[in-house]
Amino acid sequence: MAGGAREVLTLQLGHFAGFVGAHWWNQQDAALGPRTEGDSSPGELCPDVLYRAGRTLHGQETYTPRLILMDLKGSLNSLKEEGGLYKDRQLEAAVAWQGKLTTHREEEYPKNPNLQDLLSAEGVLNTDGVWRTKPIQNGKGEAVLPTISPTENGVRVWSDFLRVHLHPRSICVIHKYNHDGETGRLEAFGQGEGILKEPRYLEELEDRLHFYVEECDYLQGFQILCDLHDGFSGVGAKTAELLQDEYSGRGVITWGLLPVPSSLGEPQKKIYRLLNTAFGLVHLTGYSSFVCPLSLGGHLGLRPKPPVSFPDLHYDATLPFHCSAILATALDTVTAPFRLRSSMVPMAHLADLLSFSGRKVVTAEAVIPFPLDPGQALPDILGQLGGTTPWTPLSACGDSAGSRCFAQSVVLRGIDRTSHTSKLNPGTPLPSALHACASGEEVLALYLQQQHPRVLSSSHLLLTPCRVAPPYPHLFSSFSHKGLALDGPPKGAAVQSIPVFGALRSSSSLYRTLGDLAEELARLDLRRWASFMDAGVERGDMEELLQDLHSLAQCYQEGNSLSN
């Protein structure tokens, strides 16, 4: 492990969280590879923050995520619960029994036919000394990474496209509930809370927590990737409570994940989604440093709104494989401040920046990809944007345009250093104050000050782009002809990396979002949804929930600010 790494342990709870997590770990794994030939300098992001080093029985060096994941029975598909990374397949234990022996073998889940190359890549000692997925040979004799066909039937579960190997202590399967089928589903908040009230699952989680925490040199804290729309909102709430009780003083950042809702969904599923989201948000804010909902949906409540759109990519909002990839790209960007090798912003400091005055919910926004044309300088593009930065909201809280920003953390990545400052010839009149800045960091800081004066801002400008190599879906290839500064091979081949502009914000738009959520809940006739209440929620809990939502919303009133 690199000296000085401040470790972060990730807890991944739920199936959509699994989709986002799989893309995110894939992106980080791709970034671990060698950079340009002859470049031995370390990257800007420290992999040891989220990854741990290990060795197989053959002495091969490995990198596995600092990850504990919980999902339901049937979610792993062909991925073995105990993993195969540290198992010596060449050694067979001798059988001492001399009598008759009957062997029963459980039938394996069928492997996804679109992922045969990916799943059969056994992993090799890479040129950078790390054991990871090996490239395959295409028809031209070229080494390429395994790819997939991103069709609706091609990817059913997140383990279908996970590239990285997981440590055997990472996976915790909840056998009490089923991933598929009409019965035995984890549907309600109370069911999720009940899981970690059972000694079996609580002890299993605590055992995994102790394993990862005790090997850390300096633990920054925890981040929770948690489904909000189903019973995993209750699992997340109890997990955050456990972390606060056992590891007080450490940061706990929660990313509440929601797939785009179906406009044709059953009424019960829509109501359950609303209730789970509300209970999850309120309970998670009580135990987290802050909570950030992440979704490409247009609204947290029942009123249908179309999914968000991006100017320079096409995606299918009905496919979790597509939506989760975009959210993982944003997550990889906005978490960069506490993963840097230098100038690291600890998780606790980032939380203090964004969540002061009781504002424990923050929103995420991003520009994917950031539209910097070749030959253009950063002051040029920011000056052209003016006050109309094409942010796409990623928290299902509506457009934040016109809202008050109380605090923000902004990351711009993937811009070459030669494009950071103005390229105007000496003596040329400067188009804006941005063109007078001596560094890219000054350009970005001045731009944010112009957009949000008197707002506490943290900004980072990184050279490292966001990796979107396969099995990331092909969302950008149709736009490569537009001149965007996308790093990828020509002739329509898949884009390999992109520049991204991401932000976390404490915004007054949450006053309306949380208030609307409380109003929709107040109009519900709970007698029609007795099954949700029977799962462990009482009427008094609903009354307390409404009060907490209103109190939380009041923190975001524009007049209620200490930062004027």
Coordinates of C-alpha atoms in Angstrom, one line a residue:
M1 CA 0.0 0.0 0.0
A2 CA 1.2 3.5 -0.8
G3 CA 2.2 5.5 2.2
G4 CA -0.2 8.1 3.4
A5 CA -3.3 6.6 1.8
R6 CA -6.5 7.6 3.7
E7 CA -8.7 4.6 3.1
V8 CA -12.4 4.6 2.4
L9 CA -14.6 1.5 2.8
T10 CA -17.6 1.3 0.4
L11 CA -20.8 -0.5 1.3
Q12 CA -22.9 -1.4 -1.7
L13 CA -26.5 -2.2 -0.8
G14 CA -29.1 -3.3 -3.4
H15 CA -29.3 -4.3 -7.0
F16 CA -29.4 -0.9 -8.8
A17 CA -26.5 0.0 -6.5
G18 CA -24.8 -3.0 -7.8
F19 CA -25.2 -1.8 -11.4
V20 CA -23.7 1.6 -10.5
G21 CA -21.0 0.0 -8.4
A22 CA -20.0 -2.5 -11.2
H23 CA -19.5 0.3 -13.7
W24 CA -17.6 2.4 -11.1
W25 CA -15.2 -0.4 -10.2
N26 CA -14.7 -1.1 -13.9
Q27 CA -13.9 2.5 -14.6
Q28 CA -11.4 2.6 -11.7
D29 CA -9.8 -0.8 -12.8
A30 CA -9.3 0.6 -16.3
A31 CA -7.6 3.7 -14.9
L32 CA -5.2 1.5 -12.9
G33 CA -3.6 0.4 -16.2
P34 CA -0.4 1.9 -17.5
R35 CA -0.6 5.4 -19.0
T36 CA 1.5 6.4 -21.9
E37 CA 4.6 4.5 -22.8
G38 CA 7.5 5.5 -20.6
D39 CA 5.3 7.4 -18.1
S40 CA 6.1 6.0 -14.7
S41 CA 4.7 8.9 -12.7
P42 CA 1.8 8.2 -10.3
G43 CA -1.6 9.3 -11.3
E44 CA -3.5 12.1 -9.6
L45 CA -6.0 9.7 -8.0
C46 CA -4.7 7.3 -5.3
P47 CA -6.1 3.8 -5.9
D48 CA -5.2 2.7 -2.4
V49 CA -8.0 4.9 -1.0
L50 CA -10.6 2.5 -2.4
Y51 CA -8.6 -0.6 -3.3
R52 CA -6.6 -3.0 -1.1
A53 CA -3.5 -4.9 -2.2
G54 CA -3.2 -8.7 -1.8
R55 CA -1.5 -11.8 -3.1
T56 CA -2.9 -15.1 -4.5
L57 CA -1.5 -18.4 -3.4
H58 CA 0.7 -18.3 -6.5
G59 CA 2.3 -15.0 -5.3
Q60 CA 0.6 -12.9 -7.8
E61 CA -0.2 -9.3 -6.7
T62 CA -3.9 -8.3 -6.7
Y63 CA -6.0 -5.2 -6.3
T64 CA -9.5 -5.7 -4.9
P65 CA -12.0 -3.0 -3.9
R66 CA -12.5 -2.2 -0.2
L67 CA -16.0 -3.2 -0.6
I68 CA -18.9 -4.9 1.3
L69 CA -21.9 -5.6 -0.9
M70 CA -25.3 -7.0 0.0
D71 CA -27.8 -8.2 -2.5
L72 CA -30.5 -10.8 -2.8
K73 CA -30.5 -14.5 -3.7
G74 CA -30.2 -14.8 -7.5
S75 CA -28.3 -11.6 -8.0
L76 CA -24.9 -13.0 -8.5
N77 CA -25.6 -15.1 -11.6
S78 CA -22.4 -16.9 -12.5
L79 CA -20.3 -15.0 -9.9
K80 CA -19.4 -17.2 -7.0
E81 CA -20.2 -15.9 -3.6
E82 CA -16.8 -16.9 -2.1
G83 CA -15.0 -15.7 -5.3
G84 CA -12.2 -17.5 -7.0
L85 CA -9.4 -15.0 -6.7
Y86 CA -7.5 -16.6 -3.8
K87 CA -8.5 -20.2 -4.5
D88 CA -5.7 -22.5 -5.8
R89 CA -7.5 -24.5 -8.5
Q90 CA -4.6 -26.8 -9.0
L91 CA -4.7 -28.2 -5.5
E92 CA -7.3 -30.8 -4.5
A93 CA -7.8 -31.9 -0.9
A94 CA -7.3 -35.6 -0.3
V95 CA -10.4 -37.5 0.7
A96 CA -9.6 -39.5 3.8
W97 CA -12.9 -41.4 3.8
Q98 CA -12.4 -45.0 2.5
G99 CA -16.0 -46.0 2.0
K100 CA -18.5 -45.1 -0.7
L101 CA -18.6 -41.4 -1.5
T102 CA -21.5 -39.5 -3.2
T103 CA -20.8 -36.0 -4.6
H104 CA -23.7 -33.6 -5.1
R105 CA -22.9 -30.6 -7.3
E106 CA -25.2 -27.6 -7.5
E107 CA -26.0 -26.5 -11.0
E108 CA -24.4 -23.2 -11.9
Y109 CA -26.3 -20.2 -13.2
P110 CA -25.8 -20.0 -17.0
K111 CA -23.2 -17.4 -18.1
N112 CA -24.4 -14.5 -20.1
P113 CA -23.7 -15.4 -23.7
N114 CA -22.7 -11.7 -24.5
L115 CA -20.0 -11.9 -21.8
Q116 CA -18.2 -15.2 -22.6
D117 CA -14.9 -13.5 -23.4
L118 CA -15.1 -11.3 -20.3
L119 CA -15.9 -14.1 -18.0
S120 CA -13.4 -16.5 -19.4
A121 CA -10.5 -14.0 -19.1
E122 CA -8.7 -15.5 -16.1
G123 CA -6.6 -12.6 -15.3
V124 CA -2.9 -12.2 -15.7
L125 CA 0.0 -10.3 -14.2
N126 CA -0.3 -7.0 -16.1
T127 CA 2.6 -4.9 -17.3
D128 CA 2.0 -2.6 -14.3
G129 CA 2.5 -5.6 -11.9
V130 CA -1.2 -6.0 -11.1
W131 CA -3.2 -9.2 -11.7
R132 CA -6.3 -8.2 -13.6
T133 CA -8.5 -9.1 -16.6
K134 CA -6.4 -10.0 -19.6
P135 CA -7.1 -8.6 -23.1
I136 CA -8.4 -10.8 -25.9
Q137 CA -7.4 -10.9 -29.5
N138 CA -9.7 -9.6 -32.1
G139 CA -9.9 -10.7 -35.7
K140 CA -7.0 -8.4 -36.7
G141 CA -4.6 -9.8 -34.1
E142 CA -5.0 -6.7 -31.9
A143 CA -5.3 -6.9 -28.1
V144 CA -8.6 -5.5 -27.0
L145 CA -10.6 -5.5 -23.7
P146 CA -13.6 -7.9 -23.6
T147 CA -16.8 -6.1 -24.7
I148 CA -20.5 -6.8 -24.4
S149 CA -23.7 -6.2 -26.4
P150 CA -25.7 -3.7 -24.4
T151 CA -29.1 -5.0 -25.2
E152 CA -32.0 -5.3 -22.8
N153 CA -31.6 -9.1 -22.7
G154 CA -27.8 -8.9 -22.6
V155 CA -27.4 -7.7 -19.1
R156 CA -29.8 -8.9 -16.4
V157 CA -27.8 -8.5 -13.2
W158 CA -24.8 -6.3 -12.3
S159 CA -22.5 -9.3 -12.0
D160 CA -22.9 -9.9 -15.7
F161 CA -20.5 -7.1 -16.6
L162 CA -18.3 -6.7 -13.5
R163 CA -14.7 -6.8 -14.6
V164 CA -12.9 -6.7 -11.3
H165 CA -12.3 -9.6 -9.0
L166 CA -13.8 -9.2 -5.5
H167 CA -12.4 -10.3 -2.2
P168 CA -14.2 -13.3 -0.6
R169 CA -15.1 -11.1 2.3
S170 CA -16.9 -8.6 0.0
I171 CA -20.1 -10.5 -0.8
C172 CA -23.0 -11.0 1.5
V173 CA -26.1 -12.6 0.0
I174 CA -29.5 -12.1 1.7
H175 CA -31.1 -15.5 1.2
K176 CA -34.3 -14.5 2.9
Y177 CA -35.5 -12.6 -0.2
N178 CA -35.4 -13.3 -3.9
H179 CA -34.0 -11.1 -6.6
D180 CA -36.5 -12.4 -9.2
G181 CA -40.1 -13.6 -9.0
E182 CA -43.4 -12.3 -7.7
T183 CA -42.9 -13.6 -4.2
G184 CA -40.3 -13.2 -1.5
R185 CA -39.3 -9.7 -2.7
L186 CA -37.6 -7.0 -0.5
E187 CA -40.2 -4.3 -1.2
A188 CA -40.6 -2.2 1.9
F189 CA -38.5 -0.1 4.2
G190 CA -39.5 -2.0 7.3
Q191 CA -38.4 -5.3 5.8
G192 CA -35.0 -3.8 5.1
E193 CA -34.6 -2.6 8.7
G194 CA -35.6 -6.0 9.9
I195 CA -32.8 -7.7 8.0
L196 CA -30.1 -6.1 10.2
K197 CA -32.1 -6.9 13.3
E198 CA -31.5 -10.6 12.7
P199 CA -28.3 -11.8 14.4
R200 CA -27.3 -13.8 11.3
Y201 CA -27.0 -10.8 8.9
L202 CA -25.9 -8.3 11.6
E203 CA -23.0 -10.5 12.7
E204 CA -22.0 -11.2 9.1
L205 CA -21.9 -7.5 8.3
E206 CA -20.0 -6.6 11.5
D207 CA -17.5 -9.4 10.8
R208 CA -16.8 -7.9 7.4
L209 CA -16.6 -4.4 8.7
H210 CA -14.0 -5.4 11.3
F211 CA -12.0 -7.3 8.7
Y212 CA -11.6 -4.2 6.4
V213 CA -11.4 -1.6 9.1
E214 CA -8.7 -3.2 11.1
E215 CA -6.3 -3.5 8.2
C216 CA -6.6 0.3 7.4
D217 CA -3.8 2.6 8.4
Y218 CA -6.0 5.7 8.5
L219 CA -9.7 5.2 7.8
Q220 CA -11.3 8.4 6.4
G221 CA -14.7 6.9 6.6
F222 CA -17.4 5.1 4.7
Q223 CA -19.5 5.6 1.7
I224 CA -22.8 3.8 1.2
L225 CA -24.2 3.1 -2.3
C226 CA -27.8 2.3 -1.4
D227 CA -31.0 1.7 -3.3
L228 CA -33.7 4.1 -2.1
H229 CA -36.7 2.8 -4.1
D230 CA -37.1 -0.6 -2.4
G231 CA -36.5 -2.3 0.9
F232 CA -32.7 -1.7 0.7
S233 CA -33.5 1.9 1.9
G234 CA -34.2 0.3 5.3
V235 CA -31.0 -1.8 5.1
G236 CA -29.1 1.4 4.3
A237 CA -30.6 3.2 7.3
K238 CA -29.7 0.5 9.7
T239 CA -26.2 0.2 8.2
A240 CA -25.6 4.0 8.6
E241 CA -26.9 3.8 12.2
L242 CA -24.4 0.9 12.9
L243 CA -21.5 2.9 11.4
Q244 CA -22.3 5.9 13.5
D245 CA -22.5 3.9 16.7
E246 CA -19.3 1.9 16.1
Y247 CA -17.2 4.4 14.2
S248 CA -18.3 7.8 15.5
G249 CA -16.1 10.6 14.2
R250 CA -15.6 8.9 10.8
G251 CA -17.3 10.4 7.7
V252 CA -20.4 8.5 6.3
I253 CA -21.4 9.7 2.8
T254 CA -24.5 8.1 1.4
W255 CA -25.4 7.9 -2.3
G256 CA -29.1 7.1 -2.6
L257 CA -29.6 5.4 -5.9
L258 CA -32.9 5.3 -7.9
P259 CA -33.5 3.9 -11.4
V260 CA -35.7 5.8 -13.7
P261 CA -39.3 4.9 -12.8
S262 CA -41.5 3.2 -15.4
S263 CA -44.5 5.3 -16.5
L264 CA -46.5 2.1 -16.8
G265 CA -45.6 0.7 -13.4
E266 CA -48.1 -0.8 -11.0
P267 CA -49.7 1.7 -8.5
Q268 CA -48.4 -0.3 -5.5
K269 CA -44.8 -0.2 -6.8
K270 CA -45.1 3.6 -7.3
I271 CA -46.5 4.2 -3.8
Y272 CA -43.8 1.9 -2.3
R273 CA -41.1 3.7 -4.2
L274 CA -42.4 7.1 -2.8
L275 CA -42.6 5.7 0.8
N276 CA -39.2 4.0 0.6
T277 CA -37.5 7.0 -0.8
A278 CA -39.0 9.3 1.9
F279 CA -38.2 7.0 4.8
G280 CA -34.7 6.3 3.4
L281 CA -33.8 10.0 3.0
V282 CA -35.0 11.0 6.4
H283 CA -33.4 8.1 8.3
L284 CA -30.1 8.2 6.3
T285 CA -29.7 12.0 7.0
G286 CA -29.9 11.2 10.7
Y287 CA -26.9 9.0 10.5
S288 CA -24.9 10.2 7.5
S289 CA -22.6 13.2 7.0
F290 CA -24.7 13.9 4.0
V291 CA -27.0 12.1 1.6
C292 CA -27.0 12.6 -2.2
P293 CA -29.8 11.1 -4.3
L294 CA -28.6 10.0 -7.7
S295 CA -31.1 9.3 -10.4
L296 CA -31.7 10.2 -14.1
G297 CA -35.4 10.4 -13.3
G298 CA -37.0 13.9 -13.4
H299 CA -38.8 13.8 -10.0
L300 CA -38.7 12.0 -6.6
G301 CA -42.4 12.0 -6.2
L302 CA -45.4 10.4 -7.9
R303 CA -45.8 12.9 -10.7
P304 CA -44.3 11.5 -13.9
K305 CA -41.6 13.5 -15.5
P306 CA -39.4 12.5 -18.4
P307 CA -35.8 11.4 -17.7
V308 CA -33.1 13.9 -18.0
S309 CA -31.4 14.4 -21.3
F310 CA -27.7 15.1 -22.2
P311 CA -26.8 17.2 -25.3
D312 CA -24.0 14.8 -26.3
L313 CA -25.0 11.3 -25.6
H314 CA -27.8 8.9 -26.3
Y315 CA -29.0 6.4 -23.6
D316 CA -32.0 4.2 -23.0
A317 CA -33.6 5.2 -19.7
T318 CA -35.3 1.8 -19.5
L319 CA -32.0 0.0 -19.2
P320 CA -30.3 0.0 -15.8
F321 CA -27.1 -0.9 -17.7
H322 CA -27.2 2.6 -19.4
C323 CA -28.5 4.7 -16.5
S324 CA -26.0 3.2 -14.0
A325 CA -23.1 3.9 -16.3
I326 CA -23.9 7.6 -16.4
L327 CA -24.3 7.8 -12.7
A328 CA -21.1 5.9 -12.1
T329 CA -19.3 8.5 -14.3
A330 CA -20.6 11.3 -12.2
L331 CA -19.8 9.4 -9.0
D332 CA -16.2 8.8 -10.1
T333 CA -15.9 12.5 -10.7
V334 CA -17.5 14.1 -7.7
T335 CA -15.7 11.7 -5.3
A336 CA -12.2 12.7 -6.6
P337 CA -11.5 15.3 -3.9
F338 CA -11.1 12.7 -1.2
R339 CA -9.2 10.3 -3.5
L340 CA -6.4 12.6 -4.6
R341 CA -2.7 11.8 -3.9
S342 CA -2.1 15.5 -3.0
S343 CA -4.3 18.3 -1.9
M344 CA -6.7 15.7 -0.6
V345 CA -10.0 17.0 0.9
P346 CA -10.9 14.5 3.6
M347 CA -14.5 13.1 3.5
A348 CA -15.3 14.9 6.8
H349 CA -14.1 18.3 5.4
L350 CA -16.2 17.8 2.3
A351 CA -19.2 17.0 4.4
D352 CA -18.7 20.0 6.6
L353 CA -18.5 22.2 3.5
L354 CA -21.8 21.0 2.0
S355 CA -24.0 20.1 5.0
F356 CA -23.7 23.1 7.4
S357 CA -26.9 24.5 9.1
G358 CA -28.6 21.1 9.0
R359 CA -28.5 20.8 5.2
K360 CA -27.8 17.1 5.2
V361 CA -29.1 16.5 1.6
V362 CA -27.1 17.6 -1.4
T363 CA -27.7 17.4 -5.1
A364 CA -25.4 16.3 -7.9
E365 CA -25.1 17.8 -11.4
A366 CA -22.8 17.0 -14.3
V367 CA -21.8 17.9 -17.9
I368 CA -21.1 14.6 -19.6
P369 CA -19.0 15.0 -21.7
F370 CA -17.6 18.4 -21.1
P371 CA -17.7 20.1 -24.5
L372 CA -14.1 21.3 -25.1
D373 CA -13.3 21.3 -28.9
P374 CA -9.7 20.5 -29.9
G375 CA -7.6 23.7 -30.0
Q376 CA -10.0 25.5 -27.7
A377 CA -8.8 26.8 -24.3
L378 CA -10.7 26.5 -21.0
P379 CA -11.3 30.3 -20.6
D380 CA -12.9 30.3 -24.1
I381 CA -15.4 27.6 -23.4
L382 CA -16.3 28.9 -19.9
G383 CA -16.6 32.4 -21.2
Q384 CA -18.9 31.2 -23.9
L385 CA -21.1 29.4 -21.4
G386 CA -21.4 32.5 -19.3
G387 CA -24.2 31.9 -16.8
T388 CA -25.8 29.1 -18.8
T389 CA -23.5 26.1 -17.9
P390 CA -25.3 23.1 -19.4
W391 CA -25.6 21.2 -16.1
T392 CA -27.7 18.1 -16.1
P393 CA -29.4 17.5 -12.8
L394 CA -28.7 14.0 -11.4
S395 CA -30.7 14.0 -8.2
A396 CA -34.3 13.9 -9.5
C397 CA -34.8 17.3 -7.9
G398 CA -35.6 19.3 -11.0
D399 CA -33.5 22.0 -12.7
S400 CA -31.5 24.0 -10.2
A401 CA -31.4 27.1 -12.6
G402 CA -32.5 30.1 -10.6
S403 CA -32.0 28.4 -7.2
R404 CA -29.8 29.7 -4.5
C405 CA -26.5 27.8 -4.0
F406 CA -25.3 27.7 -0.4
A407 CA -22.1 25.7 -1.0
Q408 CA -20.6 23.6 -3.7
S409 CA -17.8 21.1 -4.5
V410 CA -16.8 21.2 -8.2
V411 CA -14.5 18.9 -10.2
L412 CA -13.4 19.4 -13.8
R413 CA -11.4 16.6 -15.2
G414 CA -9.8 15.4 -18.5
I415 CA -8.6 18.8 -19.8
D416 CA -5.1 18.8 -21.1
R417 CA -2.7 21.2 -19.4
T418 CA -2.0 23.0 -22.6
S419 CA -5.6 24.0 -22.7
H420 CA -5.9 25.4 -19.2
T421 CA -5.1 29.0 -20.0
S422 CA -5.6 31.5 -22.8
K423 CA -3.7 31.0 -26.0
L424 CA -4.1 34.6 -27.2
N425 CA -1.0 36.3 -28.7
P426 CA 0.6 39.0 -26.5
G427 CA -1.0 42.3 -26.9
T428 CA -4.4 40.9 -28.0
P429 CA -7.3 42.4 -26.0
L430 CA -8.6 39.9 -23.5
P431 CA -12.2 38.8 -24.1
S432 CA -12.8 38.2 -20.3
A433 CA -11.1 38.2 -16.9
L434 CA -10.8 34.4 -17.3
H435 CA -8.3 34.9 -20.1
A436 CA -6.0 36.8 -17.7
C437 CA -5.6 33.9 -15.2
A438 CA -2.2 32.3 -15.0
S439 CA -3.4 28.7 -14.3
G440 CA -6.3 26.5 -15.0
E441 CA -7.1 26.3 -11.3
E442 CA -7.4 30.1 -11.2
V443 CA -9.7 30.0 -14.3
L444 CA -12.1 27.5 -12.7
A445 CA -12.1 29.3 -9.3
L446 CA -12.8 32.7 -10.9
Y447 CA -15.6 31.2 -13.1
L448 CA -17.3 29.7 -10.0
Q449 CA -16.9 33.0 -8.2
Q450 CA -18.6 34.8 -11.1
Q451 CA -21.5 32.3 -11.2
H452 CA -22.0 32.1 -7.4
P453 CA -20.6 35.1 -5.6
R454 CA -20.3 34.9 -1.9
V455 CA -20.8 31.1 -2.0
L456 CA -18.3 28.7 -0.3
S457 CA -16.8 26.7 -3.1
S458 CA -14.2 24.0 -3.4
S459 CA -12.9 23.3 -6.9
H460 CA -10.4 20.8 -8.4
L461 CA -9.0 20.7 -11.9
L462 CA -7.7 17.3 -12.9
L463 CA -5.8 16.1 -15.9
T464 CA -7.1 12.5 -15.6
P465 CA -10.2 11.9 -17.7
C466 CA -13.0 9.5 -16.9
R467 CA -12.5 6.1 -18.4
V468 CA -15.5 4.8 -20.4
A469 CA -13.8 1.8 -22.1
P470 CA -15.9 -1.5 -22.5
P471 CA -17.9 -2.9 -20.9
Y472 CA -19.1 0.7 -20.5
P473 CA -22.0 1.1 -23.0
H474 CA -21.5 2.9 -26.3
L475 CA -23.2 6.1 -25.5
F476 CA -20.7 8.6 -27.1
S477 CA -19.5 7.0 -30.4
S478 CA -22.3 8.7 -32.4
F479 CA -21.0 12.1 -31.3
S480 CA -17.3 11.6 -32.0
H481 CA -17.7 13.4 -35.3
K482 CA -18.7 16.7 -33.6
G483 CA -15.1 17.5 -32.7
L484 CA -15.5 16.9 -28.9
A485 CA -12.2 16.3 -27.1
L486 CA -12.9 12.6 -26.6
D487 CA -10.0 10.2 -26.3
G488 CA -10.7 7.3 -28.6
P489 CA -9.7 5.5 -31.8
P490 CA -11.1 6.8 -35.1
K491 CA -13.6 5.4 -37.5
G492 CA -16.5 5.0 -35.0
A493 CA -14.7 2.8 -32.5
A494 CA -15.7 3.0 -28.9
V495 CA -14.6 6.1 -27.0
Q496 CA -12.0 5.3 -24.3
S497 CA -12.2 8.4 -22.0
I498 CA -14.0 11.7 -21.7
P499 CA -13.7 15.0 -19.9
V500 CA -16.4 15.5 -17.2
F501 CA -17.6 18.5 -15.2
G502 CA -19.3 17.4 -12.0
A503 CA -20.6 19.2 -8.9
L504 CA -22.2 18.5 -5.5
R505 CA -24.3 21.4 -4.3
S506 CA -26.4 22.4 -1.3
S507 CA -29.2 24.2 -3.2
S508 CA -32.4 26.0 -2.3
S509 CA -34.1 23.7 -4.9
L510 CA -34.3 21.1 -2.2
Y511 CA -36.8 23.3 -0.3
R512 CA -39.3 22.7 -3.0
T513 CA -38.3 19.0 -3.6
L514 CA -38.6 17.9 0.0
G515 CA -41.7 20.0 0.6
D516 CA -43.4 18.4 -2.4
L517 CA -42.4 15.0 -1.2
A518 CA -44.0 15.7 2.2
E519 CA -47.2 17.0 0.6
E520 CA -47.6 13.9 -1.5
L521 CA -47.1 11.6 1.5
A522 CA -49.6 13.6 3.5
R523 CA -52.3 13.0 0.8
L524 CA -51.8 9.2 1.0
D525 CA -54.6 7.0 2.5
L526 CA -52.4 4.7 4.5
R527 CA -55.3 2.2 4.9
R528 CA -54.9 1.3 1.3
W529 CA -51.3 0.4 1.9
A530 CA -51.5 -1.7 5.0
S531 CA -49.0 -4.2 3.6
F532 CA -46.3 -1.5 3.7
M533 CA -47.2 -0.7 7.3
D534 CA -47.4 -4.3 8.3
A535 CA -43.7 -4.7 7.2
G536 CA -42.6 -2.8 10.3
V537 CA -43.8 0.8 10.0
E538 CA -46.3 2.3 12.4
R539 CA -48.7 5.2 11.9
G540 CA -46.7 7.3 14.4
D541 CA -43.6 6.7 12.2
M542 CA -45.4 8.3 9.3
E543 CA -46.4 11.4 11.4
E544 CA -42.8 11.7 12.5
L545 CA -41.5 11.3 8.9
L546 CA -43.7 14.2 7.7
Q547 CA -42.4 16.5 10.5
D548 CA -38.8 15.6 9.8
L549 CA -39.3 16.2 6.0
H550 CA -40.8 19.6 6.7
S551 CA -38.0 20.5 9.1
L552 CA -35.4 19.4 6.6
A553 CA -37.0 21.4 3.8
Q554 CA -37.0 24.5 6.0
C555 CA -33.2 24.4 6.1
Y556 CA -33.2 25.2 2.4
Q557 CA -35.4 28.3 2.4
E558 CA -33.5 31.1 0.8
G559 CA -34.0 33.4 3.7
N560 CA -32.7 30.8 6.1
S561 CA -29.0 31.2 5.4
L562 CA -25.9 32.0 7.4
S563 CA -23.9 32.6 4.2
N564 CA -25.3 35.9 3.0

